[in-house]
Amino acid sequence: MTAARPDADDPRTHALVVIGIVLLAFNLRTAAVSVGPVLAEISESLGLSGAESGLLTSLPVLAFAGFGALTPRLAHRIGPHRLTLIAVLAATAGLFGRSLVDAAWPFLALSLLALSGMAAANVLLPSLVKRHFPDRIGLITAVYSTTMAVGLTAASVFTVPIAENYGGWRIGLAGWGVLAVAAIIPWIGLVAHDRPDGDDQPATISMAAVARTRLGWLMALFFGVQSLQAYAVFGWFPNLYRSVGFSASDAGLLLGAITGIGIPLSFLVPALTARDRVRLPMLWVLGGSYLVGYAGLLLAPAQGAWLWALLVGIGTTTFPMILTLIG
């Protein structure tokens, strides 16, 4: 039996956790999304080769696969709140650091640092919600999914204007590090809620145990495909839009349309996911939106760009659906 949490009924702790989760969620995708709209400028400034540009846009998937898989074991060893603080510190350091370097490989390494911190925090969030709000998982998941969509949209839309008006792509990227600093503060206050002996932590399920179940494989496949789709959108769509004649600002706005449609849907989808009769039809609608959006981009990328952006954006809301299923 798991011991009751000493802070279970402490409203101040709950308020601090909510603030921490919201600030963290806002910053979870900025390191990945802010690169795409200014990728051409970064490549020119740092002399990135085609392979290095491809690696840069692939780093979110690599970070999530590598560091995300290690996160549950690390959280059990050092505590979820401590690990969340470490993850936010790593992300902040990477965001600031990569805006200061003048060579390709340091930029890639610091981007990986930022993305790894965000990957770990991404894995930790559902367990933190379940730990502190076991009776309100759907509501809190909807809140942080919506906040994540707001952060996505902000990074998509404002990176280029910041870069154009305040000194180039370095400022455009570093600005998101300033916001990440705010996410550090609540988690400093929450590290005391990790017990050194780990007695207050629920038993973990090994990866081997999950791998022996059909549901585990299906969830892993679903999560992996969705993550691959999302990071392909964030990394390459702005470049695609610019290649068919859109300006950097318009490419950022189109990416903002993709992420912006997720703001209302991220609050709605978790509630619908909880309904058994709605879940499967909704999955077909979201998946179909992806397919139609991609087909439109292939056949008429410039003419119907805004429509295809909205359809792909609807498809990306499979992410809050997955988070709700995990919770």
C-alpha positions as a printed Julia matrix, in Angstrom:
327×3 Matrix{Float64}:
   0.0    0.0     0.0
   1.23   3.48   -0.85
   1.49   5.86    2.05
  -0.69   8.93    1.95
   1.04  12.05    0.79
   1.61  14.5     3.59
   0.77  17.38    1.29
  -2.35  15.76   -0.14
  -4.77  18.26    1.46
  -2.5   21.29    1.5
  -4.12  23.94   -0.73
  -0.95  26.04   -0.87
   1.0   23.08   -2.24
  -1.73  22.37   -4.77
  -1.71  26.01   -5.86
   2.08  25.94   -6.26
   1.87  22.7    -8.25
  -0.76  24.17  -10.57
   1.38  27.27  -11.15
   4.43  25.08  -11.75
   2.57  22.83  -14.18
   1.09  25.75  -16.13
   4.42  27.59  -16.46
   6.19  24.38  -17.38
   3.57  23.48  -19.98
   3.89  26.88  -21.64
   7.63  26.29  -22.12
   7.55  22.62  -23.13
   7.67  23.19  -26.9
   9.35  26.56  -27.33
  12.83  25.09  -27.89
  11.49  22.91  -30.71
   9.04  25.31  -32.34
  11.08  28.51  -32.31
  13.78  27.09  -34.61
  11.63  26.36  -37.66
  10.57  29.93  -38.55
  14.21  31.14  -38.49
  15.9   27.94  -39.68
  17.14  29.56  -42.89
  18.78  32.4   -40.95
  20.34  29.99  -38.44
  21.69  27.8   -41.24
  23.2   30.76  -43.06
  24.72  32.3   -39.92
  26.25  29.09  -38.56
  27.02  27.49  -41.91
  24.84  24.44  -41.29
  25.03  21.79  -43.97
  21.89  20.06  -45.22
  22.65  17.1   -42.98
  23.16  19.34  -39.95
  19.89  21.17  -40.63
  18.16  17.81  -40.86
  19.74  16.72  -37.6
  18.64  19.94  -35.91
  15.01  19.39  -36.84
  15.27  15.73  -35.79
  16.66  16.5   -32.32
  13.22  16.8   -30.65
  12.35  13.23  -31.62
  15.79  11.93  -30.61
  15.64  13.76  -27.27
  12.18  12.48  -26.52
  13.08   8.9   -27.42
  16.36   8.9   -25.51
  15.84  11.04  -22.44
  12.11  10.48  -22.22
  12.68   6.74  -21.83
  15.12   7.31  -18.95
  12.88   9.72  -17.08
  10.66   7.29  -15.1
  13.66   5.47  -13.62
  15.43   8.74  -12.77
  12.27  10.12  -11.18
  12.01   7.06   -8.96
  15.63   7.48   -7.85
  15.81  11.22   -7.16
  12.17  12.24   -6.95
   9.79  13.7    -9.55
   9.93  17.28   -8.24
  13.73  17.37   -8.12
  13.95  15.89  -11.6
  11.43  18.41  -12.9
  13.56  21.24  -11.51
  16.69  19.75  -13.1
  14.83  19.39  -16.41
  13.7   23.03  -16.4
  17.2   24.22  -15.49
  18.68  22.17  -18.35
  16.11  23.53  -20.8
  16.75  27.12  -19.72
  20.53  26.73  -19.97
  20.2   25.23  -23.44
  17.84  27.96  -24.64
  20.19  30.73  -23.55
  23.41  28.94  -24.45
  22.57  28.12  -28.04
  21.81  31.77  -28.8
  25.39  32.7   -27.86
  27.48  30.23  -29.9
  28.95  30.76  -33.36
  29.46  27.19  -34.58
  27.14  24.42  -35.71
  28.01  21.63  -33.28
  27.85  23.7   -30.07
  24.49  24.98  -31.28
  23.29  21.41  -31.87
  24.62  20.24  -28.5
  22.94  23.06  -26.58
  19.72  22.54  -28.52
  19.84  18.89  -27.46
  20.32  19.99  -23.84
  17.24  22.23  -24.01
  15.17  19.6   -25.78
  16.25  16.84  -23.39
  15.11  18.89  -20.42
  11.79  19.5   -22.09
  11.46  15.82  -23.04
  11.98  14.77  -19.42
   9.48  17.36  -18.18
   7.0   16.2   -20.8
   7.15  12.66  -19.44
   6.93  13.85  -15.83
   3.83  16.01  -16.23
   1.19  13.24  -16.42
   2.62  11.5   -13.35
   2.73  14.78  -11.42
  -0.9   15.43  -12.29
  -1.88  11.93  -11.19
   0.14  12.29   -7.98
  -1.28  15.64   -6.86
  -4.72  15.62   -8.49
  -5.89  11.98   -8.73
  -9.55  13.05   -8.78
  -9.1   15.84  -11.35
  -6.8   14.3   -13.94
  -9.01  15.26  -16.89
  -9.36  18.88  -15.81
  -5.68  19.47  -15.02
  -4.63  17.67  -18.21
  -6.95  19.94  -20.2
  -5.5   23.01  -18.47
  -1.87  22.17  -19.18
  -2.59  20.88  -22.7
  -4.25  24.19  -23.49
  -1.37  26.13  -21.94
   1.06  24.06  -24.0
  -0.87  25.01  -27.15
  -0.66  28.69  -26.14
   3.12  28.37  -25.74
   3.38  26.6   -29.09
   1.42  29.31  -30.82
   3.39  32.11  -29.19
   6.72  30.6   -30.25
   5.4   30.01  -33.77
   4.02  33.51  -34.29
   6.39  35.77  -32.35
   9.87  34.32  -32.98
  10.22  36.01  -36.37
   8.92  39.46  -35.28
  11.23  39.38  -32.25
  14.16  38.39  -34.48
  13.37  41.07  -37.08
  12.88  43.89  -34.57
  15.43  43.14  -31.86
  18.66  42.05  -33.5
  18.28  38.76  -35.32
  17.58  35.09  -34.72
  19.71  34.91  -31.57
  17.38  37.28  -29.71
  14.41  35.48  -31.24
  15.55  32.21  -29.65
  16.92  33.63  -26.38
  13.63  35.37  -25.61
  12.04  32.01  -24.85
  14.78  31.35  -22.31
  13.6   34.39  -20.35
  10.14  32.85  -20.04
  11.63  29.5   -19.06
  13.27  31.17  -16.04
   9.8   31.83  -14.62
   9.06  28.1   -14.73
  12.02  27.37  -12.45
  10.66  29.26   -9.43
   7.7   27.04   -8.4
   9.74  23.85   -8.64
  12.38  25.22   -6.28
   9.62  25.4    -3.7
   8.4   21.88   -4.47
  11.63  19.87   -4.21
  11.07  19.45   -0.47
   8.07  17.25   -1.29
  10.37  14.48   -2.56
  11.32  12.17    0.3
  14.93  10.97    0.2
  13.9    7.41    0.99
  11.33   7.37   -1.8
   8.62   6.01    0.54
   6.04   8.42   -0.79
   6.55   7.36   -4.4
   4.24   4.81   -5.97
   5.67   1.61   -7.32
   6.96   1.89  -10.86
   6.17  -0.47  -13.71
   9.21  -1.67  -15.63
   9.58  -1.14  -19.36
   9.87  -4.91  -19.74
   6.48  -5.38  -18.11
   4.91  -2.8   -20.42
   6.58  -4.4   -23.46
   4.86  -7.7   -22.67
   1.4   -6.2   -23.13
  -0.44  -5.52  -26.37
  -1.8   -2.25  -24.96
   1.73  -1.13  -24.08
   2.91  -1.64  -27.66
  -0.16   0.09  -29.12
   0.22   3.09  -26.82
   3.95   3.33  -27.58
   3.23   3.18  -31.33
   0.46   5.76  -31.05
   2.59   8.09  -28.94
   5.64   7.65  -31.19
   3.8    8.31  -34.45
   2.04  11.36  -33.01
   5.29  12.8   -31.67
   7.03  12.21  -35.01
   4.2   14.0   -36.83
   4.22  16.94  -34.43
   7.95  17.54  -34.57
   7.99  17.18  -38.36
   5.36  19.93  -38.47
   7.25  22.2   -36.08
  10.63  21.66  -37.72
   9.9   21.58  -41.43
   6.6   23.29  -42.17
   7.96  26.85  -41.86
  10.73  25.94  -44.3
   8.17  24.35  -46.63
   6.04  27.5   -46.59
   9.03  29.69  -47.34
  10.03  27.41  -50.22
   6.68  28.03  -51.96
   6.88  31.81  -51.65
   5.73  32.83  -48.18
   7.8   35.29  -46.16
   9.35  34.3   -42.84
   6.62  36.2   -40.97
   3.82  34.56  -42.96
   5.41  31.15  -42.5
   5.41  31.78  -38.76
   1.76  32.82  -38.89
   0.85  29.65  -40.77
   2.63  27.59  -38.15
   0.75  29.66  -35.58
  -2.52  28.64  -37.25
  -1.53  24.99  -36.89
  -0.73  25.38  -33.22
  -3.42  27.98  -32.47
  -6.32  25.72  -33.4
  -5.05  23.46  -30.64
  -5.79  26.08  -27.94
  -9.57  25.48  -27.79
  -9.32  21.86  -28.88
  -6.75  21.0   -26.2
  -9.35  21.88  -23.58
 -12.15  20.02  -25.38
 -10.38  16.83  -26.45
  -9.54  15.47  -22.94
 -13.2   15.79  -21.91
 -14.34  13.94  -25.05
 -11.64  11.29  -24.63
 -13.21  10.3   -21.31
 -16.38   9.25  -23.18
 -16.09   5.71  -24.52
 -18.55   6.19  -27.38
 -16.83   9.32  -28.65
 -13.21   8.19  -28.36
 -12.9    6.05  -31.51
 -14.88   8.34  -33.86
 -12.85  11.3   -32.6
  -9.62   9.43  -33.34
 -10.8    8.84  -36.92
 -11.65  12.54  -37.31
  -8.27  13.67  -35.98
  -6.38  11.15  -38.11
  -8.43  12.06  -41.18
  -7.63  15.73  -40.66
  -3.93  14.88  -40.79
  -4.34  12.95  -44.04
  -6.42  15.6   -45.82
  -4.08  18.36  -44.65
  -0.99  16.52  -45.88
  -2.65  15.68  -49.2
  -3.55  19.34  -49.68
   0.01  20.43  -48.94
   1.27  17.95  -51.51
  -1.15  19.02  -54.25
  -1.61  22.76  -53.63
   0.78  23.94  -50.9
   0.41  27.67  -51.57
  -3.18  27.98  -52.77
  -4.84  26.29  -49.82
  -2.14  26.84  -47.23
  -4.41  28.23  -44.5
  -6.98  25.44  -44.86
  -4.3   22.74  -44.82
  -2.71  24.39  -41.78
  -5.98  24.27  -39.85
  -6.58  20.62  -40.77
  -3.08  19.57  -39.73
  -3.55  21.58  -36.54
  -6.71  19.62  -35.76
  -4.71  16.42  -36.29
  -2.04  17.47  -33.79
  -4.61  17.45  -30.98
  -4.15  13.7   -30.77
  -1.49  14.73  -28.23
  -3.88  15.81  -25.43
  -5.9   12.72  -26.25
  -2.85  10.54  -25.56
  -2.06  12.43  -22.35
  -5.58  11.79  -21.09
  -5.36   8.08  -21.95
  -2.06   7.82  -20.07
  -3.49   9.62  -17.05
